[in-house]
Amino acid sequence: MLDDLYNHRNIERTKMEDSTNNTNGSKEYLVHEGTLSTATVVTLTFVNCLCHVIGVFGNGLVLLVITRTSTLRSVPDYLISSLSLADLLVTAIYVPLFISKIVSYQEIRKHEEFKATMSFIGHLALLASITSILGITIDRFIAIQWPLRYPKLITKTFAYKFVALTWLISTSMSTCYAFFKTNHVFLWSYCLLLLVSIILMYSYILKIAQAQRKRLHAIKYTEEQHEMRQTTNTDVQGTAYKIMKDRKAVKTFAIVIGVFVVTWTPLLAYTLIVPQTKSWFLEGFLWVGAVSVWNSFINPYIYFARSKRYRNMAYKLLGLRQGHRSRRISSEVTKAITVKYE
């Protein structure tokens, strides 16, 4: 994935300069067109090792929570599991390969199998991630736009088919680009099209969510409350709870999408803007390349921070006693909502 962007700039030198002439006396690692200082190699290795450990733990725990919890069987949960699987591929396989490339490039630079494997895993994870995010966006779009039709349109069958199609397309495209050196114009056009679609749909979703927030505040002022207090209070509570639940889901996935865009934008901008002739191009490229995979270890902790269901089940699987406290807090919140709308 990173190799393809790098090679696309056509910045491979035919000669490698000897690093023993370094004026500050530190050892340097030769990679492609230039050199990497020991400080850069050590720092990138340390940062990516943290990404590897934290990401494998977080994404593995998310997948374990979903597979072990019978109540986590909704369409969004299946789509989250697909995204977590892609993130697990990045943190468990791609990141270690990336570290090996930084540390031992001179030994592996001629290994075509290594480069093909790294390219395949990178493309597979990227395509599966962005397509899964598209599925999540479609799910939230229909839930917000057509709430009454949502149960019929977005079913578990839809989730199964979408996830299967996601990985079939991702695997096929990754194979073509990794092993057959297909032109990358179609791949990046596909990713750009999906990303633009996601941003446009979520912009509309956030607009609808803002309107719902205003509606939530207006509910308690309806004239029917004065005529049918008991019935209206029950209806208000149910409507208020549904609106708050939908808005929280929208915000959660908006954060996931935002993290994806923020972590990938520097890499894409860097390869398009920074001249390849700059002596520091290589080091900068590897840094923004490292940033591009950070979303894979951040995502699972977004789920745990935003969802009580995921958080409580994770506590249970880890043997932490948080269930009683969470239930008490949930009970207090429910009572507060009830009092607020009476």
Coordinates of C-alpha atoms in Angstrom, one line a residue, residues 24-193:
N24 CA 27.4 13.3 13.2
G25 CA 28.9 9.8 13.5
S26 CA 25.5 8.0 13.9
K27 CA 24.7 4.9 11.9
E28 CA 22.2 5.4 9.1
Y29 CA 19.8 3.0 7.3
L30 CA 19.6 3.2 3.6
V31 CA 16.1 3.0 2.1
H32 CA 15.3 3.6 -1.5
E33 CA 16.7 7.0 -2.5
G34 CA 18.0 8.2 0.8
T35 CA 19.0 7.5 4.3
L36 CA 17.2 7.2 7.6
S37 CA 18.8 8.3 10.8
T38 CA 19.0 5.9 13.8
A39 CA 16.6 8.3 15.7
T40 CA 14.0 8.0 13.0
V41 CA 14.3 4.2 12.7
V42 CA 14.1 3.8 16.5
T43 CA 11.2 6.2 16.9
L44 CA 9.1 4.8 14.0
T45 CA 9.8 1.3 15.2
F46 CA 8.7 2.1 18.8
V47 CA 5.6 4.0 17.7
N48 CA 4.5 1.2 15.3
C49 CA 5.2 -1.5 17.9
L50 CA 2.8 0.4 20.2
C51 CA 0.3 0.5 17.4
H52 CA 0.7 -3.2 16.8
V53 CA 0.1 -4.2 20.5
I54 CA -2.7 -1.8 21.3
G55 CA -4.4 -2.4 17.9
V56 CA -4.3 -6.2 18.1
F57 CA -5.7 -6.1 21.7
G58 CA -8.4 -3.6 20.9
N59 CA -9.6 -5.1 17.6
G60 CA -9.4 -8.7 18.9
L61 CA -11.4 -7.7 21.9
V62 CA -14.1 -6.1 19.7
L63 CA -14.4 -9.2 17.6
L64 CA -14.5 -11.4 20.7
V65 CA -17.2 -9.2 22.2
I66 CA -19.4 -9.4 19.1
T67 CA -19.0 -13.2 18.7
R68 CA -19.6 -13.9 22.4
T69 CA -22.6 -11.7 22.9
S70 CA -25.9 -12.8 21.5
T71 CA -27.4 -9.3 21.9
L72 CA -24.8 -7.9 19.6
R73 CA -26.3 -9.2 16.4
S74 CA -27.7 -6.1 14.8
V75 CA -26.7 -4.9 11.3
P76 CA -24.4 -2.2 12.6
D77 CA -22.7 -4.8 14.8
Y78 CA -22.0 -7.0 11.7
L79 CA -20.6 -4.0 9.8
I80 CA -18.4 -3.0 12.8
S81 CA -17.1 -6.6 12.9
S82 CA -16.1 -6.3 9.3
L83 CA -14.3 -3.0 9.9
S84 CA -12.6 -4.4 13.0
L85 CA -11.4 -7.4 11.0
A86 CA -9.8 -5.1 8.5
D87 CA -8.2 -3.1 11.3
L88 CA -6.9 -6.3 12.8
L89 CA -5.2 -7.2 9.6
V90 CA -3.5 -3.9 9.6
T91 CA -2.3 -4.0 13.2
A92 CA -1.5 -7.7 13.4
I93 CA 0.1 -8.3 9.9
Y94 CA 0.7 -5.1 8.0
V95 CA 2.3 -3.0 10.8
P96 CA 4.9 -5.8 11.6
L97 CA 5.8 -5.9 7.9
F98 CA 6.1 -2.2 7.8
I99 CA 8.5 -2.3 10.8
S100 CA 10.6 -5.0 9.1
K101 CA 10.8 -2.8 6.0
I102 CA 12.1 0.1 8.1
V103 CA 14.6 -1.8 10.1
S104 CA 15.9 -4.4 7.6
Y105 CA 15.3 -2.8 4.2
Q106 CA 18.7 -3.6 2.8
E107 CA 18.2 -7.3 3.4
I108 CA 14.6 -7.5 2.1
R109 CA 14.5 -4.9 -0.7
K110 CA 15.0 -7.5 -3.4
H111 CA 12.4 -9.9 -2.0
E112 CA 9.5 -9.6 -4.4
E113 CA 7.5 -12.0 -2.3
F114 CA 7.8 -9.7 0.7
K115 CA 6.7 -6.6 -1.3
A116 CA 3.8 -8.5 -2.9
T117 CA 2.6 -9.8 0.5
M118 CA 2.8 -6.3 2.1
S119 CA 1.0 -4.8 -0.9
F120 CA -1.8 -7.4 -0.8
I121 CA -2.4 -7.0 2.9
G122 CA -2.3 -3.2 2.7
H123 CA -4.7 -3.0 -0.2
L124 CA -7.0 -5.6 1.3
A125 CA -7.3 -3.8 4.6
L126 CA -7.7 -0.3 3.0
L127 CA -10.5 -1.5 0.6
A128 CA -12.3 -3.5 3.2
S129 CA -12.1 -0.6 5.7
I130 CA -13.5 2.1 3.4
T131 CA -16.2 -0.3 2.0
S132 CA -17.3 -1.3 5.5
I133 CA -17.4 2.4 6.5
L134 CA -19.6 2.9 3.4
G135 CA -21.9 0.2 4.7
I136 CA -22.1 1.8 8.1
T137 CA -22.9 5.1 6.5
I138 CA -25.7 3.6 4.4
D139 CA -27.1 1.9 7.5
R140 CA -27.2 5.2 9.4
F141 CA -28.5 7.2 6.4
I142 CA -31.5 4.9 6.0
A143 CA -32.2 4.8 9.7
I144 CA -32.3 8.6 9.9
Q145 CA -34.0 9.3 6.5
W146 CA -36.6 6.4 6.5
P147 CA -36.9 5.2 10.1
L148 CA -40.2 3.3 9.4
R149 CA -38.8 1.5 6.4
Y150 CA -35.5 0.8 8.0
P151 CA -36.4 -2.7 9.5
K152 CA -37.5 -3.9 6.1
L153 CA -34.6 -2.4 4.1
I154 CA -31.7 -3.1 6.4
T155 CA -31.9 -6.7 7.5
K156 CA -29.4 -9.2 8.7
T157 CA -29.5 -10.7 5.2
F158 CA -28.4 -7.4 3.8
A159 CA -25.6 -7.3 6.3
Y160 CA -24.4 -10.8 5.4
K161 CA -24.4 -10.0 1.7
F162 CA -22.8 -6.6 2.1
V163 CA -19.9 -8.0 4.3
A164 CA -19.4 -10.9 1.9
L165 CA -19.4 -8.6 -1.1
T166 CA -17.0 -6.2 0.7
W167 CA -14.4 -8.9 1.2
L168 CA -14.9 -10.4 -2.2
I169 CA -14.3 -7.1 -4.0
S170 CA -11.4 -6.2 -1.7
T171 CA -9.7 -9.6 -2.1
S172 CA -10.1 -9.5 -5.9
M173 CA -8.8 -5.9 -6.3
S174 CA -5.9 -6.5 -3.9
T175 CA -4.8 -9.6 -5.8
C176 CA -4.8 -7.7 -9.1
Y177 CA -2.8 -4.8 -7.7
A178 CA -0.4 -6.8 -5.6
F179 CA 0.5 -9.7 -7.9
F180 CA -0.3 -8.5 -11.4
K181 CA 0.8 -4.9 -11.1
T182 CA -2.4 -3.5 -12.4
N183 CA -2.6 0.3 -12.9
H184 CA -3.8 2.1 -9.7
V185 CA -6.0 4.6 -11.4
F186 CA -9.1 2.5 -10.9
L187 CA -8.3 1.6 -7.3
W188 CA -7.7 5.2 -6.2
S189 CA -10.8 6.4 -8.2
Y190 CA -12.8 3.7 -6.4
C191 CA -11.5 4.8 -3.0
L192 CA -12.1 8.5 -3.8
L193 CA -15.6 7.8 -5.0

